[in-house]
Amino acid sequence: MVRYIYWSKNETANIQRKRFLKNFRGGSRLLHSSLQISKTGEQEIQRLSAEIKNLENSQNLSPSPRLEELQEENARLKYRLNILKKSLQEDSLSQRGKAMLNINQRLQEVFGEAIQASCPELDNPPLSIAPSQQAKFGDYQCNSAMSMSQMLKAKGIKMNPREIAEKIIKNLPDNELVQKTEVAGPGFINIYLQKTFVSKQLSNLLINGVQPPPLPSKKKVVVDFSSPNIAKEMHVGHLRSTIIGDSMCRLFEFLGYEVLRLNHVGDWGTQFGMLIAHLQDMFPDYLTVSPPIGDLQAFYKESKKRFDTDEEFKKRAYQCVVKLQSKEPEFIKAWNLICDVSRTEFQKIYDCLDIELIERGESYYQDLMVEVVKEFEKKGLMELDEGRKVVFPPGQPIPLTVVKSDGGYTYDTSDLAAIRQRIFEEKADIIIYVTDSGQSTHFQVVFAAAQLIGWYDPKVTRVEHAGFGVVLGEDKKKFKTRSGDTVRLMDLLDEGLKRSMDKLKEKERDKVLTPEELTKAQRAVAFGCIKYADLSHNRNNDYVFSFDKMLDDRGNTAAYLLYAFTRIRSITRLAKIDEATLKKAAETTEILLDHDKEWKLGKCIQRFPEILQKILDDLLLHTLCDYVYELATTFTEFYDSCYCVEKDRQTGEVIKINMWRMLLCEATAAIMAKSFDILGLTPVERM
């Protein structure tokens, strides 16, 4: 039990008091980090924290006759804390045991501690760890010393970067992954990893599979993507949102987040008045007989033409809008019929691209918009502007029109209602909108308004617009058909299927594969190439759509990577090594990394977690494409230099299998397969 202590004012007692409090603070922090160990620990933390606070707040301290007794008790407490600390470390190692280790992150922990110890006078000293670009500079580099030197100079302390780098090295704590370090140039620290450490990590990967690091807490992510308009066909403009949004969802899902994939379709508005009026004229018995609308795009164009040229039809269309918004049953049925035709067409595309979505269109938020308007008015954030009700978030270039002069709502109102619902009802920790960059200002203002009214704090809830550039044709202009029309997405996918089959036949794969295998390969190549061509470009930039380039099996393309994966998978098959043998080898065989190419491949495989962390931070998926291409080319270097299977040159008979190298093949394939899964590509065993 901890008791209050009353100290004398002499210097010795003050020093003892400071040490005592320091031990208590350290103990409290350790106990806090051990919350999961037991409920008793939690109660002890609360008790200790309260007593520490009392000690810190104590004034007029006087000597205590029981100082020695309390010092002994303090020593016992420190002993107990060390046991708790060890238990916590073992628990942490057990949790991490099955997961791939982020080496960069671990190095940051190690060097962060050393940097803090080297220059305690600096607040938030810079921590910069990156993979080395050349083997002669080690495996990783710490580049913090130069910036630290500048920070010290600003405080009037002169210390050159090399001197700081030496201090950092001297203060490195004992760790499991660094073999040696050296100072190079003006103050770079070259870091060399322990090969045995990387070897153990690779064995762990093969035994447990590709496992993400455990999340500190379960978080919910809402991703708003695809978002086509009802009664209009999906076109090439929807391609990027659909592909990028799906890949982001796959990444978050793999990392253990709860993900809500939302399709914010355009299923409400004045256009439905003209569509319903046209439906009534074309199919008067639509309430009892399902109308055979084969081409909804043509149906939309017909109704639009009538709306623009026929005043009587236009009046009826507006009346239909009013009745739809009043939710009259027959108009709701007409609306549902039109939506269902669109949904069927959308689903064909989603099935081709293996996309899963929950539809939650603008209609879902209609009733919620009323509450949004009331809340902004109640908090005095609404202003009148030429009959409109607008919100001016501070620092934004334009206002949001929340209510039109005729009393109607706008896209601004709909998006405000959507973000409010996602924050308060879905309780999202992260909300991502995947739309073209042209909408960035709109979302910037919506987010600012949501913060203004107090719906979320950006330090707590991450709300982000992941914008993207447009798809260009090979003429570097907006991708259109020869007649100048927007390219239908279904036509694009069909063309991809045709071209991928031509490519497979050109390589005479139709003579080797069964009809079923050929169809699988055709779909994998066609849809994989279309997805990868998009994802391999920085989403912030425009990109040129070219079937010839994306189907090329040379360079950073899906065609090359899918073929490379198939070849890697075939190595064990041709060596006649079954899965059980590989599994046993993973548990019993040390993965040697003595050859330069073995070492290079092993390190490349282990960079996978840090690549995913980077994408989690910036949502730029081309980083994963660059990585998996680097992994494939690094594997080729390894395979060309290191014999996995040794055969008799005359008979072709296998005379030796270098099992540790076969395990490197398997580890490469495992990481490639998981990367494909995140990118939405479907590899096939035979191609």
PDB file of N, CA and C in Angstrom, residues 94-153:
ATOM      1  N   SER A  94       3.697 -11.888 -28.400  1.00  0.00           N
ATOM      2  CA  SER A  94       2.764 -12.948 -28.796  1.00  0.00           C
ATOM      3  C   SER A  94       1.778 -12.436 -29.837  1.00  0.00           C
ATOM      4  N   GLN A  95       1.280 -11.181 -29.623  1.00  0.00           N
ATOM      5  CA  GLN A  95       0.343 -10.594 -30.588  1.00  0.00           C
ATOM      6  C   GLN A  95       1.030 -10.335 -31.916  1.00  0.00           C
ATOM      7  N   ARG A  96       2.267  -9.826 -31.847  1.00  0.00           N
ATOM      8  CA  ARG A  96       2.996  -9.514 -33.067  1.00  0.00           C
ATOM      9  C   ARG A  96       3.514 -10.761 -33.768  1.00  0.00           C
ATOM     10  N   GLY A  97       3.630 -11.862 -32.964  1.00  0.00           N
ATOM     11  CA  GLY A  97       4.303 -13.056 -33.449  1.00  0.00           C
ATOM     12  C   GLY A  97       3.865 -13.533 -34.803  1.00  0.00           C
ATOM     13  N   LYS A  98       2.556 -13.559 -35.020  1.00  0.00           N
ATOM     14  CA  LYS A  98       2.039 -14.088 -36.277  1.00  0.00           C
ATOM     15  C   LYS A  98       2.022 -13.044 -37.393  1.00  0.00           C
ATOM     16  N   ALA A  99       2.105 -11.782 -37.024  1.00  0.00           N
ATOM     17  CA  ALA A  99       2.002 -10.703 -38.012  1.00  0.00           C
ATOM     18  C   ALA A  99       3.367 -10.394 -38.614  1.00  0.00           C
ATOM     19  N   MET A 100       3.349  -9.871 -39.847  1.00  0.00           N
ATOM     20  CA  MET A 100       4.587  -9.385 -40.446  1.00  0.00           C
ATOM     21  C   MET A 100       5.026  -8.123 -39.704  1.00  0.00           C
ATOM     22  N   LEU A 101       6.312  -8.010 -39.478  1.00  0.00           N
ATOM     23  CA  LEU A 101       6.839  -6.851 -38.765  1.00  0.00           C
ATOM     24  C   LEU A 101       7.167  -5.732 -39.746  1.00  0.00           C
ATOM     25  N   ASN A 102       6.743  -4.526 -39.399  1.00  0.00           N
ATOM     26  CA  ASN A 102       7.111  -3.343 -40.178  1.00  0.00           C
ATOM     27  C   ASN A 102       8.509  -2.918 -39.720  1.00  0.00           C
ATOM     28  N   ILE A 103       9.529  -3.294 -40.499  1.00  0.00           N
ATOM     29  CA  ILE A 103      10.919  -3.046 -40.098  1.00  0.00           C
ATOM     30  C   ILE A 103      11.196  -1.550 -39.980  1.00  0.00           C
ATOM     31  N   ASN A 104      10.667  -0.765 -40.900  1.00  0.00           N
ATOM     32  CA  ASN A 104      10.872   0.685 -40.848  1.00  0.00           C
ATOM     33  C   ASN A 104      10.323   1.252 -39.536  1.00  0.00           C
ATOM     34  N   GLN A 105       9.135   0.797 -39.177  1.00  0.00           N
ATOM     35  CA  GLN A 105       8.503   1.276 -37.944  1.00  0.00           C
ATOM     36  C   GLN A 105       9.313   0.863 -36.715  1.00  0.00           C
ATOM     37  N   ARG A 106       9.814  -0.368 -36.743  1.00  0.00           N
ATOM     38  CA  ARG A 106      10.628  -0.852 -35.620  1.00  0.00           C
ATOM     39  C   ARG A 106      11.932  -0.051 -35.512  1.00  0.00           C
ATOM     40  N   LEU A 107      12.543   0.259 -36.663  1.00  0.00           N
ATOM     41  CA  LEU A 107      13.756   1.079 -36.652  1.00  0.00           C
ATOM     42  C   LEU A 107      13.464   2.479 -36.119  1.00  0.00           C
ATOM     43  N   GLN A 108      12.289   3.004 -36.438  1.00  0.00           N
ATOM     44  CA  GLN A 108      11.907   4.319 -35.925  1.00  0.00           C
ATOM     45  C   GLN A 108      11.798   4.295 -34.399  1.00  0.00           C
ATOM     46  N   GLU A 109      11.281   3.194 -33.850  1.00  0.00           N
ATOM     47  CA  GLU A 109      11.197   3.068 -32.392  1.00  0.00           C
ATOM     48  C   GLU A 109      12.596   3.073 -31.781  1.00  0.00           C
ATOM     49  N   VAL A 110      13.489   2.276 -32.380  1.00  0.00           N
ATOM     50  CA  VAL A 110      14.850   2.143 -31.849  1.00  0.00           C
ATOM     51  C   VAL A 110      15.604   3.467 -31.956  1.00  0.00           C
ATOM     52  N   PHE A 111      15.581   4.077 -33.155  1.00  0.00           N
ATOM     53  CA  PHE A 111      16.334   5.316 -33.357  1.00  0.00           C
ATOM     54  C   PHE A 111      15.647   6.509 -32.696  1.00  0.00           C
ATOM     55  N   GLY A 112      14.330   6.455 -32.565  1.00  0.00           N
ATOM     56  CA  GLY A 112      13.613   7.523 -31.869  1.00  0.00           C
ATOM     57  C   GLY A 112      14.076   7.629 -30.426  1.00  0.00           C
ATOM     58  N   GLU A 113      14.249   6.472 -29.787  1.00  0.00           N
ATOM     59  CA  GLU A 113      14.726   6.449 -28.402  1.00  0.00           C
ATOM     60  C   GLU A 113      16.150   7.002 -28.320  1.00  0.00           C
ATOM     61  N   ALA A 114      16.988   6.616 -29.286  1.00  0.00           N
ATOM     62  CA  ALA A 114      18.387   7.076 -29.289  1.00  0.00           C
ATOM     63  C   ALA A 114      18.480   8.577 -29.553  1.00  0.00           C
ATOM     64  N   ILE A 115      17.657   9.066 -30.455  1.00  0.00           N
ATOM     65  CA  ILE A 115      17.660  10.497 -30.789  1.00  0.00           C
ATOM     66  C   ILE A 115      17.239  11.328 -29.581  1.00  0.00           C
ATOM     67  N   GLN A 116      16.215  10.856 -28.877  1.00  0.00           N
ATOM     68  CA  GLN A 116      15.723  11.580 -27.699  1.00  0.00           C
ATOM     69  C   GLN A 116      16.793  11.627 -26.609  1.00  0.00           C
ATOM     70  N   ALA A 117      17.500  10.498 -26.447  1.00  0.00           N
ATOM     71  CA  ALA A 117      18.554  10.440 -25.433  1.00  0.00           C
ATOM     72  C   ALA A 117      19.756  11.292 -25.822  1.00  0.00           C
ATOM     73  N   SER A 118      19.996  11.431 -27.135  1.00  0.00           N
ATOM     74  CA  SER A 118      21.154  12.190 -27.611  1.00  0.00           C
ATOM     75  C   SER A 118      20.956  13.689 -27.468  1.00  0.00           C
ATOM     76  N   CYS A 119      19.748  14.147 -27.707  1.00  0.00           N
ATOM     77  CA  CYS A 119      19.467  15.600 -27.637  1.00  0.00           C
ATOM     78  C   CYS A 119      18.170  15.840 -26.866  1.00  0.00           C
ATOM     79  N   PRO A 120      18.171  15.636 -25.563  1.00  0.00           N
ATOM     80  CA  PRO A 120      16.938  15.819 -24.786  1.00  0.00           C
ATOM     81  C   PRO A 120      16.437  17.255 -24.794  1.00  0.00           C
ATOM     82  N   GLU A 121      17.314  18.203 -25.169  1.00  0.00           N
ATOM     83  CA  GLU A 121      16.899  19.608 -25.190  1.00  0.00           C
ATOM     84  C   GLU A 121      15.998  19.944 -26.372  1.00  0.00           C
ATOM     85  N   LEU A 122      15.869  19.018 -27.338  1.00  0.00           N
ATOM     86  CA  LEU A 122      15.029  19.274 -28.515  1.00  0.00           C
ATOM     87  C   LEU A 122      13.626  18.724 -28.303  1.00  0.00           C
ATOM     88  N   ASP A 123      12.628  19.553 -28.585  1.00  0.00           N
ATOM     89  CA  ASP A 123      11.243  19.093 -28.567  1.00  0.00           C
ATOM     90  C   ASP A 123      10.901  18.520 -29.943  1.00  0.00           C
ATOM     91  N   ASN A 124      10.347  17.323 -29.970  1.00  0.00           N
ATOM     92  CA  ASN A 124       9.970  16.658 -31.224  1.00  0.00           C
ATOM     93  C   ASN A 124      11.093  16.692 -32.261  1.00  0.00           C
ATOM     94  N   PRO A 125      12.241  16.111 -31.952  1.00  0.00           N
ATOM     95  CA  PRO A 125      13.329  16.080 -32.939  1.00  0.00           C
ATOM     96  C   PRO A 125      12.922  15.260 -34.158  1.00  0.00           C
ATOM     97  N   PRO A 126      13.418  15.603 -35.345  1.00  0.00           N
ATOM     98  CA  PRO A 126      13.018  14.891 -36.566  1.00  0.00           C
ATOM     99  C   PRO A 126      13.497  13.445 -36.564  1.00  0.00           C
ATOM    100  N   LEU A 127      12.652  12.570 -37.090  1.00  0.00           N
ATOM    101  CA  LEU A 127      12.996  11.151 -37.179  1.00  0.00           C
ATOM    102  C   LEU A 127      12.797  10.712 -38.619  1.00  0.00           C
ATOM    103  N   SER A 128      13.896  10.464 -39.311  1.00  0.00           N
ATOM    104  CA  SER A 128      13.820  10.125 -40.733  1.00  0.00           C
ATOM    105  C   SER A 128      14.559   8.816 -40.996  1.00  0.00           C
ATOM    106  N   ILE A 129      13.783   7.754 -41.277  1.00  0.00           N
ATOM    107  CA  ILE A 129      14.346   6.437 -41.599  1.00  0.00           C
ATOM    108  C   ILE A 129      13.802   6.028 -42.968  1.00  0.00           C
ATOM    109  N   ALA A 130      14.690   5.622 -43.861  1.00  0.00           N
ATOM    110  CA  ALA A 130      14.256   5.222 -45.206  1.00  0.00           C
ATOM    111  C   ALA A 130      15.146   4.098 -45.717  1.00  0.00           C
ATOM    112  N   PRO A 131      14.612   3.226 -46.595  1.00  0.00           N
ATOM    113  CA  PRO A 131      15.453   2.185 -47.193  1.00  0.00           C
ATOM    114  C   PRO A 131      16.576   2.826 -48.009  1.00  0.00           C
ATOM    115  N   SER A 132      17.764   2.247 -47.947  1.00  0.00           N
ATOM    116  CA  SER A 132      18.893   2.767 -48.723  1.00  0.00           C
ATOM    117  C   SER A 132      18.690   2.457 -50.200  1.00  0.00           C
ATOM    118  N   GLN A 133      19.104   3.392 -51.029  1.00  0.00           N
ATOM    119  CA  GLN A 133      18.947   3.217 -52.475  1.00  0.00           C
ATOM    120  C   GLN A 133      20.063   2.360 -53.068  1.00  0.00           C
ATOM    121  N   GLN A 134      21.203   2.279 -52.363  1.00  0.00           N
ATOM    122  CA  GLN A 134      22.319   1.464 -52.837  1.00  0.00           C
ATOM    123  C   GLN A 134      22.834   0.596 -51.698  1.00  0.00           C
ATOM    124  N   ALA A 135      23.208  -0.645 -52.045  1.00  0.00           N
ATOM    125  CA  ALA A 135      23.646  -1.609 -51.032  1.00  0.00           C
ATOM    126  C   ALA A 135      24.864  -1.119 -50.256  1.00  0.00           C
ATOM    127  N   LYS A 136      25.722  -0.312 -50.891  1.00  0.00           N
ATOM    128  CA  LYS A 136      26.936   0.145 -50.212  1.00  0.00           C
ATOM    129  C   LYS A 136      26.631   1.104 -49.062  1.00  0.00           C
ATOM    130  N   PHE A 137      25.390   1.632 -49.033  1.00  0.00           N
ATOM    131  CA  PHE A 137      24.986   2.523 -47.942  1.00  0.00           C
ATOM    132  C   PHE A 137      24.138   1.797 -46.899  1.00  0.00           C
ATOM    133  N   GLY A 138      24.263   0.471 -46.847  1.00  0.00           N
ATOM    134  CA  GLY A 138      23.509  -0.303 -45.869  1.00  0.00           C
ATOM    135  C   GLY A 138      22.127  -0.668 -46.373  1.00  0.00           C
ATOM    136  N   ASP A 139      21.290  -1.099 -45.437  1.00  0.00           N
ATOM    137  CA  ASP A 139      19.932  -1.525 -45.782  1.00  0.00           C
ATOM    138  C   ASP A 139      18.913  -0.399 -45.575  1.00  0.00           C
ATOM    139  N   TYR A 140      19.137   0.397 -44.544  1.00  0.00           N
ATOM    140  CA  TYR A 140      18.308   1.578 -44.260  1.00  0.00           C
ATOM    141  C   TYR A 140      19.244   2.718 -43.884  1.00  0.00           C
ATOM    142  N   GLN A 141      18.703   3.929 -43.914  1.00  0.00           N
ATOM    143  CA  GLN A 141      19.481   5.098 -43.497  1.00  0.00           C
ATOM    144  C   GLN A 141      18.664   5.952 -42.535  1.00  0.00           C
ATOM    145  N   CYS A 142      19.351   6.485 -41.531  1.00  0.00           N
ATOM    146  CA  CYS A 142      18.753   7.485 -40.651  1.00  0.00           C
ATOM    147  C   CYS A 142      19.347   8.839 -41.038  1.00  0.00           C
ATOM    148  N   ASN A 143      18.496   9.759 -41.444  1.00  0.00           N
ATOM    149  CA  ASN A 143      18.961  11.055 -41.965  1.00  0.00           C
ATOM    150  C   ASN A 143      18.537  12.221 -41.080  1.00  0.00           C
ATOM    151  N   SER A 144      18.481  11.979 -39.771  1.00  0.00           N
ATOM    152  CA  SER A 144      17.965  13.001 -38.848  1.00  0.00           C
ATOM    153  C   SER A 144      19.016  14.011 -38.399  1.00  0.00           C
ATOM    154  N   ALA A 145      20.292  13.625 -38.410  1.00  0.00           N
ATOM    155  CA  ALA A 145      21.338  14.437 -37.768  1.00  0.00           C
ATOM    156  C   ALA A 145      21.444  15.844 -38.351  1.00  0.00           C
ATOM    157  N   MET A 146      21.289  15.975 -39.683  1.00  0.00           N
ATOM    158  CA  MET A 146      21.431  17.293 -40.311  1.00  0.00           C
ATOM    159  C   MET A 146      20.351  18.267 -39.811  1.00  0.00           C
ATOM    160  N   SER A 147      19.112  17.803 -39.774  1.00  0.00           N
ATOM    161  CA  SER A 147      18.016  18.658 -39.294  1.00  0.00           C
ATOM    162  C   SER A 147      18.180  18.982 -37.818  1.00  0.00           C
ATOM    163  N   MET A 148      18.638  18.007 -37.052  1.00  0.00           N
ATOM    164  CA  MET A 148      18.838  18.228 -35.621  1.00  0.00           C
ATOM    165  C   MET A 148      19.912  19.283 -35.381  1.00  0.00           C
ATOM    166  N   SER A 149      20.951  19.265 -36.220  1.00  0.00           N
ATOM    167  CA  SER A 149      22.020  20.260 -36.092  1.00  0.00           C
ATOM    168  C   SER A 149      21.475  21.671 -36.279  1.00  0.00           C
ATOM    169  N   GLN A 150      20.583  21.833 -37.250  1.00  0.00           N
ATOM    170  CA  GLN A 150      19.961  23.144 -37.504  1.00  0.00           C
ATOM    171  C   GLN A 150      19.085  23.578 -36.330  1.00  0.00           C
ATOM    172  N   MET A 151      18.351  22.625 -35.758  1.00  0.00           N
ATOM    173  CA  MET A 151      17.486  22.943 -34.618  1.00  0.00           C
ATOM    174  C   MET A 151      18.312  23.363 -33.398  1.00  0.00           C
ATOM    175  N   LEU A 152      19.425  22.657 -33.179  1.00  0.00           N
ATOM    176  CA  LEU A 152      20.305  23.016 -32.063  1.00  0.00           C
ATOM    177  C   LEU A 152      20.927  24.393 -32.275  1.00  0.00           C
ATOM    178  N   LYS A 153      21.296  24.675 -33.523  1.00  0.00           N
ATOM    179  CA  LYS A 153      21.886  25.972 -33.860  1.00  0.00           C
ATOM    180  C   LYS A 153      20.919  27.106 -33.526  1.00  0.00           C
TER     181      LYS A 153
END
